[in-house]
Tab-separated table of C-alpha atoms in Angstrom:
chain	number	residue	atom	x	y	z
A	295	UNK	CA	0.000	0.000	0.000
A	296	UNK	CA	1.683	3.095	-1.360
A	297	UNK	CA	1.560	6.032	1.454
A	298	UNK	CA	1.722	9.519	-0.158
A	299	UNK	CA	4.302	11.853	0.990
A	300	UNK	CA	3.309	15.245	2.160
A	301	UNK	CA	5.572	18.495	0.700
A	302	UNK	CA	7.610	20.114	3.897
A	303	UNK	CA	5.733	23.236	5.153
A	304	UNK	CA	7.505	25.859	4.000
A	305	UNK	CA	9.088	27.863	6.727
A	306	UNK	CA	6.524	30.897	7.644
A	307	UNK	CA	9.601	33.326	9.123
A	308	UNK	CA	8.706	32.519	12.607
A	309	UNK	CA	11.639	32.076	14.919
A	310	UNK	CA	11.508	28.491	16.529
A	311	UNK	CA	9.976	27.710	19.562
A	312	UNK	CA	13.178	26.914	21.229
A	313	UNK	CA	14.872	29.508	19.919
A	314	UNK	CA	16.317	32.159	22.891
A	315	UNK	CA	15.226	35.612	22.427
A	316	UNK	CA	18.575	37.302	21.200
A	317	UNK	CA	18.841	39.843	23.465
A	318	UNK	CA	19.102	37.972	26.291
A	319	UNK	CA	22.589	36.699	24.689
A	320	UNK	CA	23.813	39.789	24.550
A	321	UNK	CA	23.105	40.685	28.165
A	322	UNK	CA	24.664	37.648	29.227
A	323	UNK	CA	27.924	38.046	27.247
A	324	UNK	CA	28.266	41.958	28.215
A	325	UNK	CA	27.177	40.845	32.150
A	326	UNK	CA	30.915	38.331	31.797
A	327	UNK	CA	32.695	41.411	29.934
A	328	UNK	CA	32.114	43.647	33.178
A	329	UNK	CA	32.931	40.969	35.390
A	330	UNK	CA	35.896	40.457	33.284
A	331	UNK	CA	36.929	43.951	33.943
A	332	UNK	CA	36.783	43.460	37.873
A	333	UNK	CA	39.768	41.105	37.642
A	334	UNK	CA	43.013	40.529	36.338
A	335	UNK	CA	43.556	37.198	37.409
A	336	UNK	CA	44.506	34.450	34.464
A	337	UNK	CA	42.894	31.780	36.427
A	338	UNK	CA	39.332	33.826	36.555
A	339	UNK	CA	39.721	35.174	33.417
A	340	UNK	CA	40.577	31.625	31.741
A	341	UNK	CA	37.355	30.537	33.463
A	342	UNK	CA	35.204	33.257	31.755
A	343	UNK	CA	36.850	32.395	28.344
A	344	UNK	CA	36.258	28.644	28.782
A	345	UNK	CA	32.684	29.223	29.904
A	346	UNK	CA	31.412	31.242	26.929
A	347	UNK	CA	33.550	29.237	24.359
A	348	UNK	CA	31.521	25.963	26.101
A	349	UNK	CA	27.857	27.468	25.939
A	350	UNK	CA	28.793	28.948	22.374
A	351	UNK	CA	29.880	25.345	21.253
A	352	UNK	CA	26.395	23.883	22.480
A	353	UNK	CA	24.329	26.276	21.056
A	354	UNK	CA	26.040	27.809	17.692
A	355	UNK	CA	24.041	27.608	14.786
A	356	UNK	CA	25.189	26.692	11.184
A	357	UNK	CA	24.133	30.441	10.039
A	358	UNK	CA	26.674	32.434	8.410
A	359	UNK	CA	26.744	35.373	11.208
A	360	UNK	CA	27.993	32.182	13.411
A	361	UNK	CA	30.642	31.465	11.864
A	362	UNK	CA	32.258	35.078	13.232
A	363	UNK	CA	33.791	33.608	16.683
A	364	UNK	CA	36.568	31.849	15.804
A	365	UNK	CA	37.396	35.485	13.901
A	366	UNK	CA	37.123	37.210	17.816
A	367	UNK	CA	39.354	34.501	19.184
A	368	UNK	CA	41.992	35.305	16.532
A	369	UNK	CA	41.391	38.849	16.992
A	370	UNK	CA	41.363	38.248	20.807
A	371	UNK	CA	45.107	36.507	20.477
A	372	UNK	CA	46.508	39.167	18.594
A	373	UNK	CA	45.503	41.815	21.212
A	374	UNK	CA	47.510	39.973	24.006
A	375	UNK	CA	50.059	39.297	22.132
A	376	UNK	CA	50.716	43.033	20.606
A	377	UNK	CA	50.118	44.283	24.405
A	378	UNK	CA	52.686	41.853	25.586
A	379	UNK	CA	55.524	43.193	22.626
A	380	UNK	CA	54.618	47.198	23.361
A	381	UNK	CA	55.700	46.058	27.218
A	382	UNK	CA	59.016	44.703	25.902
A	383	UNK	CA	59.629	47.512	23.280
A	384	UNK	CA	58.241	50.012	24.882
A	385	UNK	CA	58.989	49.695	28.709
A	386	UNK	CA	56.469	49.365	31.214
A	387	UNK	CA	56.539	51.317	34.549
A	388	UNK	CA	55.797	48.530	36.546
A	389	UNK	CA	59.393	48.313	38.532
A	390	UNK	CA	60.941	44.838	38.067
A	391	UNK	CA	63.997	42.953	39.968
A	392	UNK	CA	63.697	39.771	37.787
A	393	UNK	CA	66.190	40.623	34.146
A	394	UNK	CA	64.829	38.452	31.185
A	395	UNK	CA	66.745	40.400	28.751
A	396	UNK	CA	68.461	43.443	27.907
A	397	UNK	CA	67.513	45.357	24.530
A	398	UNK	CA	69.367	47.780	22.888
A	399	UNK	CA	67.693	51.113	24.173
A	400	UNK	CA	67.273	53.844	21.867
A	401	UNK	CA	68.427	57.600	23.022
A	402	UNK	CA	65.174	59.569	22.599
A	403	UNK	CA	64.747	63.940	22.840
A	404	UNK	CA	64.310	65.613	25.796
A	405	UNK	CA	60.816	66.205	25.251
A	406	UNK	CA	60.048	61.916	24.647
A	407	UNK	CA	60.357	62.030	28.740
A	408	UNK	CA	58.796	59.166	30.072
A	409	UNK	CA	59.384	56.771	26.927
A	410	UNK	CA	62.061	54.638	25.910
A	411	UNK	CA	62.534	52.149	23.294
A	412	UNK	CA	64.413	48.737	24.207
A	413	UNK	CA	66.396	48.414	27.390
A	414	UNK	CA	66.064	45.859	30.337
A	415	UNK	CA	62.820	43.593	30.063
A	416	UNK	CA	61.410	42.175	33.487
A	417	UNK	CA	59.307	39.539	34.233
A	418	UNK	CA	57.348	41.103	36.375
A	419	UNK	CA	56.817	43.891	33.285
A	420	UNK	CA	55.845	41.270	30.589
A	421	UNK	CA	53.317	39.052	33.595
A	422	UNK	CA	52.171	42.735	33.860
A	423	UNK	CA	51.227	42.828	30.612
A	424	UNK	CA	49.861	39.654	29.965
A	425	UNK	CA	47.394	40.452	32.799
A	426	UNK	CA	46.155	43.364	31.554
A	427	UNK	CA	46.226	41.897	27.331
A	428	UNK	CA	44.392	39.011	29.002
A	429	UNK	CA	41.782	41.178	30.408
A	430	UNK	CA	41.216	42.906	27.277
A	431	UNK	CA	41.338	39.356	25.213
A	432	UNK	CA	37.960	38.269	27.586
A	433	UNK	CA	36.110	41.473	26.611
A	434	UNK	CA	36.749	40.458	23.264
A	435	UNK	CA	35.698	36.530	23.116
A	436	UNK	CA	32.557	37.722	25.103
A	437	UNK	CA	31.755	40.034	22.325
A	438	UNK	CA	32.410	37.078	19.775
A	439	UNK	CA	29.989	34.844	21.776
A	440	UNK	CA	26.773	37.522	21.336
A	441	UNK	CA	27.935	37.730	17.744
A	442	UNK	CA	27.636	33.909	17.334
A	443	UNK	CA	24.653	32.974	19.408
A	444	UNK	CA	21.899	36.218	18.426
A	445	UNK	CA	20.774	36.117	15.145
A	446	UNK	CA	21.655	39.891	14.082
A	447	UNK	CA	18.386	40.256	12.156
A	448	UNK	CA	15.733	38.865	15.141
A	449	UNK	CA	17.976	41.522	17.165
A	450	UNK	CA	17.299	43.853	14.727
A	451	UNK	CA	13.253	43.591	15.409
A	452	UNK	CA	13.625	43.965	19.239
A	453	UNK	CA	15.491	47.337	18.692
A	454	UNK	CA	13.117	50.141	19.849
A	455	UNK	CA	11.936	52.606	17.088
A	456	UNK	CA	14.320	55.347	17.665
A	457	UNK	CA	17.326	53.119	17.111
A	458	UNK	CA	15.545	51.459	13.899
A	459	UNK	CA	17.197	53.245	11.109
A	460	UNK	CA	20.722	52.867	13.017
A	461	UNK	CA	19.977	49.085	13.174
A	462	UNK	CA	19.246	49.019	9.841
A	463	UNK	CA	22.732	50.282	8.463
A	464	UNK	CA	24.019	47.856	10.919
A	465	UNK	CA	22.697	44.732	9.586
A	466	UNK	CA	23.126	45.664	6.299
A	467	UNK	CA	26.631	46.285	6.616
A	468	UNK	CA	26.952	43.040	8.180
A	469	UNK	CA	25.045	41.111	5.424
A	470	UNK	CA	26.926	42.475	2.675
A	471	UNK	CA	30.187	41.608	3.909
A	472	UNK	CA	29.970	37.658	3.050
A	473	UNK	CA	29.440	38.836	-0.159
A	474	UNK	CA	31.990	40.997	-0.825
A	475	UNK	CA	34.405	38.084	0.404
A	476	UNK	CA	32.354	35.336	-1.858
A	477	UNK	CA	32.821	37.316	-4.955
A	478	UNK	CA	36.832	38.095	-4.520
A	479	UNK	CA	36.917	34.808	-3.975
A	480	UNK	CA	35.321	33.524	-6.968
A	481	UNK	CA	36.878	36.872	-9.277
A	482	UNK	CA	40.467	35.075	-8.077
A	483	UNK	CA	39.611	31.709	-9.135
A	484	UNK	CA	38.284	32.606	-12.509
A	485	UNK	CA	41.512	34.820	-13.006
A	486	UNK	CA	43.360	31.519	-12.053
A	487	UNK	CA	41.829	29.288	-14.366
A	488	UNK	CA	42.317	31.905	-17.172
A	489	UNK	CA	46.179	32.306	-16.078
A	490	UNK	CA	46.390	35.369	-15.397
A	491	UNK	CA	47.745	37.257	-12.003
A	492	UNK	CA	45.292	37.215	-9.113
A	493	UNK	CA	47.910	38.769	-6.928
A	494	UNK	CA	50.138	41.640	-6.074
A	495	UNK	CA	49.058	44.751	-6.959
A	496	UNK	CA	47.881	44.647	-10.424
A	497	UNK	CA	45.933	41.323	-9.280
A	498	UNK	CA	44.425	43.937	-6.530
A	499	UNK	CA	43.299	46.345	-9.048
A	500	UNK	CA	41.688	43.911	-11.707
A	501	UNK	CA	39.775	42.254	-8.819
A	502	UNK	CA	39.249	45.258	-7.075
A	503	UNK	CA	37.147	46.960	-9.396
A	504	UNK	CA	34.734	44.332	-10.289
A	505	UNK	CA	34.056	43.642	-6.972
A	506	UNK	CA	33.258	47.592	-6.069
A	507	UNK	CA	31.203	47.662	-8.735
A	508	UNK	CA	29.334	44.592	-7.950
A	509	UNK	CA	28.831	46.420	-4.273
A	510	UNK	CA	27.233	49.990	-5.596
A	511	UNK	CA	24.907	47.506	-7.914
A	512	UNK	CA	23.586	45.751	-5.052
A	513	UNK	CA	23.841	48.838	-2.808
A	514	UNK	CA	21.458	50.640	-5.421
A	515	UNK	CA	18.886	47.903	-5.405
A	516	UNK	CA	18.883	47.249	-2.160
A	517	UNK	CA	18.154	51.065	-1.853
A	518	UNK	CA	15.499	50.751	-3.933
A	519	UNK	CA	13.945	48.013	-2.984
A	520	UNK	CA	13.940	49.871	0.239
A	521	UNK	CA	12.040	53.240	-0.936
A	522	UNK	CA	9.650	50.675	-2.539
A	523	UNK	CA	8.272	49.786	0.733
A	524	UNK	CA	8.368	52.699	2.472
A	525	UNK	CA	11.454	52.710	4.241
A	526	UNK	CA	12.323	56.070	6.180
A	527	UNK	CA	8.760	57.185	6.845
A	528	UNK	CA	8.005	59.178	9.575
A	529	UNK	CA	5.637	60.696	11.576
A	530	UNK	CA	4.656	64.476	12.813
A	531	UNK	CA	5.652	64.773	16.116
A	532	UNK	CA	5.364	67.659	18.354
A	533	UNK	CA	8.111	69.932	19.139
A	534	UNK	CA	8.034	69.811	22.740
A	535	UNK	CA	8.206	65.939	22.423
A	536	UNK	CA	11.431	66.132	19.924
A	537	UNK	CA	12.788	68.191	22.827
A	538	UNK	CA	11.784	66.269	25.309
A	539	UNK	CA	13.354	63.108	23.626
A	540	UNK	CA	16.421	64.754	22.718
A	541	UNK	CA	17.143	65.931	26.302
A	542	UNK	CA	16.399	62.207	27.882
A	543	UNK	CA	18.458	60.660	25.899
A	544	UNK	CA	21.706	63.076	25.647
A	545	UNK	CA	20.897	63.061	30.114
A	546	UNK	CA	20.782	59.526	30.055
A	547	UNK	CA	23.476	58.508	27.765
A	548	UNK	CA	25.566	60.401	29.988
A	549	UNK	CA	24.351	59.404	32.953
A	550	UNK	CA	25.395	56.196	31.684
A	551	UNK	CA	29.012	56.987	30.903
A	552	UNK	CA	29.192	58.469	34.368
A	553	UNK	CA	27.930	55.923	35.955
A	554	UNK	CA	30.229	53.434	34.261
A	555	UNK	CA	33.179	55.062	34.756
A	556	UNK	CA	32.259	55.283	39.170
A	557	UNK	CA	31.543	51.577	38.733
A	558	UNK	CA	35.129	51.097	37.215
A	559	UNK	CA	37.209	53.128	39.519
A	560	UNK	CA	37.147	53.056	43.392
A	561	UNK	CA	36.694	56.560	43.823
A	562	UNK	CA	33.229	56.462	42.407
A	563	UNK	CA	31.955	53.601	43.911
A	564	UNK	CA	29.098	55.311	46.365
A	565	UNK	CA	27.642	57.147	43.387
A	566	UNK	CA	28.149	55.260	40.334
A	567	UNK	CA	25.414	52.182	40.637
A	568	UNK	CA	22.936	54.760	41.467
A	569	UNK	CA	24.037	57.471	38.576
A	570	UNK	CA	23.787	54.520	36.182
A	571	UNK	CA	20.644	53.244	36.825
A	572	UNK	CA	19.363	56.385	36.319
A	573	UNK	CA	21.015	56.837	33.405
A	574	UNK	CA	19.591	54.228	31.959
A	575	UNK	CA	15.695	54.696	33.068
A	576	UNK	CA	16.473	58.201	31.107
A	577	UNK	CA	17.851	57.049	28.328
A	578	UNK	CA	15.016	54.323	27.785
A	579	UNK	CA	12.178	57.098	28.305
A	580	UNK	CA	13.879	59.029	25.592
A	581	UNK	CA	14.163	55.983	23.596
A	582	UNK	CA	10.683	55.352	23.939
A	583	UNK	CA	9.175	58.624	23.427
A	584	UNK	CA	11.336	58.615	20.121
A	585	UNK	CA	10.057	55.937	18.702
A	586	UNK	CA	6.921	57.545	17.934
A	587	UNK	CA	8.804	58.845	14.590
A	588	UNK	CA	9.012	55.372	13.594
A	589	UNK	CA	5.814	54.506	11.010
A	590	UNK	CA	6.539	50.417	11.995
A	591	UNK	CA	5.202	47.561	13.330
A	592	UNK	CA	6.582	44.471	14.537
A	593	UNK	CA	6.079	40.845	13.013
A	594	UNK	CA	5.955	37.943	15.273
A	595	UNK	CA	8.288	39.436	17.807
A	596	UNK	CA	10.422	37.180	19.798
A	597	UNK	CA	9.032	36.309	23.346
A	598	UNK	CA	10.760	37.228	26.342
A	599	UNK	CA	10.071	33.957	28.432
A	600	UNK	CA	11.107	32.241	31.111
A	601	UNK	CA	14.513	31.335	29.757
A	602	UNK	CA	15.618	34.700	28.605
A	603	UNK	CA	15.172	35.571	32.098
A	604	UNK	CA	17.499	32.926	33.416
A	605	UNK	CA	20.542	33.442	30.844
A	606	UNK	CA	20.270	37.336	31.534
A	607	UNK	CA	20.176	36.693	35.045
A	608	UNK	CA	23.584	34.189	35.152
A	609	UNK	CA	25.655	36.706	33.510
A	610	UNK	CA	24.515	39.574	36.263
A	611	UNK	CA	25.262	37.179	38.811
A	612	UNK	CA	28.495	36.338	37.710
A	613	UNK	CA	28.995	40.112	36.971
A	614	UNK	CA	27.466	41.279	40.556
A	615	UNK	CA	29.630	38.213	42.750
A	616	UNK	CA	33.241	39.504	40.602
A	617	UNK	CA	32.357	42.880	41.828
A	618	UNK	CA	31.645	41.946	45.405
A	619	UNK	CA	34.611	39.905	45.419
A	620	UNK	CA	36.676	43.006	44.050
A	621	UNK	CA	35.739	44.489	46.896
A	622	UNK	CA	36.040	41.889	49.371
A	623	UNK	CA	39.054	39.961	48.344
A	624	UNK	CA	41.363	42.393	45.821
A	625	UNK	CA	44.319	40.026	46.013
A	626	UNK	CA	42.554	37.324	45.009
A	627	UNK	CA	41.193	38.915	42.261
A	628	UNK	CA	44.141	40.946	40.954
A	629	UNK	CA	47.413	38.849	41.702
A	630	UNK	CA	50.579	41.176	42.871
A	631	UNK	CA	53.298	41.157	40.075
A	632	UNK	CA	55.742	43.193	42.735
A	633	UNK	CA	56.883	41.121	44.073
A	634	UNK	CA	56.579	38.107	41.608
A	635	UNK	CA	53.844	35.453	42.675
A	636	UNK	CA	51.917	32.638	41.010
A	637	UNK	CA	48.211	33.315	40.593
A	638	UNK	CA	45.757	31.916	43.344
A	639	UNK	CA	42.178	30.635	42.138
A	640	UNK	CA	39.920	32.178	44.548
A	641	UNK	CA	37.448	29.015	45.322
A	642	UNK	CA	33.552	31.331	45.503
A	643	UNK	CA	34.408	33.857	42.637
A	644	UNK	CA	35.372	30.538	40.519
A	645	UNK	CA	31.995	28.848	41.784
A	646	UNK	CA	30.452	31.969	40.807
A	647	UNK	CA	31.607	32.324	37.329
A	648	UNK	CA	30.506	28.604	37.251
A	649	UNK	CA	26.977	30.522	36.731
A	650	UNK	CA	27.589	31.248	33.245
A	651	UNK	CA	27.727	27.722	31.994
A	652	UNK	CA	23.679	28.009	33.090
A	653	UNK	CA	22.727	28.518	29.348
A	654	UNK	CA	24.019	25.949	28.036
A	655	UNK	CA	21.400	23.491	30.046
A	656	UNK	CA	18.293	25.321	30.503
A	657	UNK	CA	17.880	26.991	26.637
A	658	UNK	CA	17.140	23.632	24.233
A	659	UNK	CA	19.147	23.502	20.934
A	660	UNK	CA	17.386	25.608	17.812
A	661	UNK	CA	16.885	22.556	15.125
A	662	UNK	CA	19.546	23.041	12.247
């Protein structure tokens, strides 16, 4: 008895059910770049690395915008290791007791006070510096992970109206560059296959040029593809609302940056939690009064369940217990390099950062 097969139902642009709304990743992985900045342990900050590359490697999609992490890590590398060579070129004004090696040192003018170029290297300069590169490497690879795990076009549709336009040139930018790297890469093979150059700089040029003008071309449909459907619209708004928006979003903005900056240094810790927050309450009123310009509405839009909820809330954890533990235990958390001492793993801000690898067991894999 023959059974008759059914087409598949094609896909209706709805977002899975499993799938995690994707600005919840992005909390997450900015929640483990602040607690990344609390410390400059290698231990701690090896943890936070290892914890976001784990939860990206369970739940990393086959999409192209994906594919961008191993490009942070890379990125990530080079940043440590360029810190740790401007240390040995440069100097470092760490003091040091420990001679690795002596460079030749290069006589600078009077007014280059301050800088020199080669002389004595210390190890307690270059640790120095691979604290502080390491520090900066985490920031990155957290950055990375949001880039892997939220889709960059759902994110697009949870932006609020008055950053729209903004998000637009975003993702577009974004999408285009595959393309741009697709079709150098097939101009150089067909330039291979005929024999001719694809390198150097008349191989530049020759490939160059087609692919530019391949860009405005798609650049000039996708512009008017745009104006087709009404892209840009706005609506009247009143003057005394513009004003209104403008000033709660400039106040809050900067509210922000204040607040950030008491968070970061100990000088500002009484007022900078409080500055921030309302920073941000401004900045989101301002947001949200502007989006009234915005002629748009919203298709499907992701959920904000249950889930979201618990990935946001791991990263501020592990981001709230780093800055306790600043506070409570700065030696554990930022390793003396004068005088020279192996790194400690703290045992409760290691449990803590633990909290990260919560994503990768409550949010379900998104079907490939």
């Amino acid at each position: 008895m023959a059974v008759a097969r059914t087409a598949p139902r094609a896909s209706s642009g709805r977002p899975p059910r499993t799938a995690l709304h994707p600005g919840a990743w992005w909390l997450w992985a900015v929640s483990l770049g602040v607690a990344a900045t609390r410390t400059t342990n290698p231990l701690l900050l090896s943890l936070l690395i290892s914890a976001s590359a784990y939860v990206v490697a369970a739940h990393r999609s086959p999409a192209p915008w994906a594919r961008s992490y191993p490009a942070f890590v890379r990125l990530a590398l080079a940043v440590l290791v360029v810190r740790v060579l401007f240390a040995v070129a440069l100097g470092s004004p760490i003091p040091g007791t420990h001679t690795l090696l002596t460079l030749p040192e290069v006589p600078l003018p009077h007014w280059a006070q301050g800088i020199r170029l080669g002389g004595r290297v210390t190890a307690e300069a270059v640790v120095f510096a691979v604290y502080d590169g390491l520090k900066l490497a985490t920031l990155l690879v957290c950055v990375g992970a949001a880039n892997a795990l939220a889709s960059p076009t759902r994110l697009l549709k949870s932006l609020p109206g008055a950053l729209y336009e903004t998000g637009v040139a975003v993702v577009v930018a974004l999408t285009f560059a595959p393309h741009l790297v697709a079709d150098v890469r097939r101009l150089r093979a067909a330039r291979r296959l005929r024999g001719r150059p694809d390198r150097g700089v008349r191989g530049l040029l020759q490939v160059g040029l087609p692919v530019l003008e391949g860009a405005l071309e798609r650049s000039v449909a996708l512009a008017a593809a745009m104006e087709a459907r009404g892209y840009g619209r706005t609506a009247e708004v009143p003057a005394r609302v513009r004003r209104t928006t403008a000033a709660l979003t400039l106040g809050g903005l900067l509210g922000v940056c204040a607040g950030t900056y008491g968070l970061l240094t100990a000088a500002g810790g009484t007022y900078g939690l409080p500055v921030l927050l309302a920073g941000v309450a401004a900045a989101l009123t301002g947001l949200r009064l502007g989006g009234r310009r915005s002629l748009r509405t919203r298709y499907r839009p992701d959920p904000w369940g249950a889930r979201a909820w618990l990935v946001t809330g791991s990263g501020a954890a592990v981001a709230g217990l780093l800055t306790l533990a600043s506070v409570r235990d700065p030696r554990g958390l930022h390793p003396g390099v004068v005088p020279l001492v192996a790194p400690t793993l703290p045992l409760w801000p290691a449990v803590a950062v633990l909290l990260a690898l919560l994503p990768a067991f409550v949010v379900p894999r998104e079907p490939s």
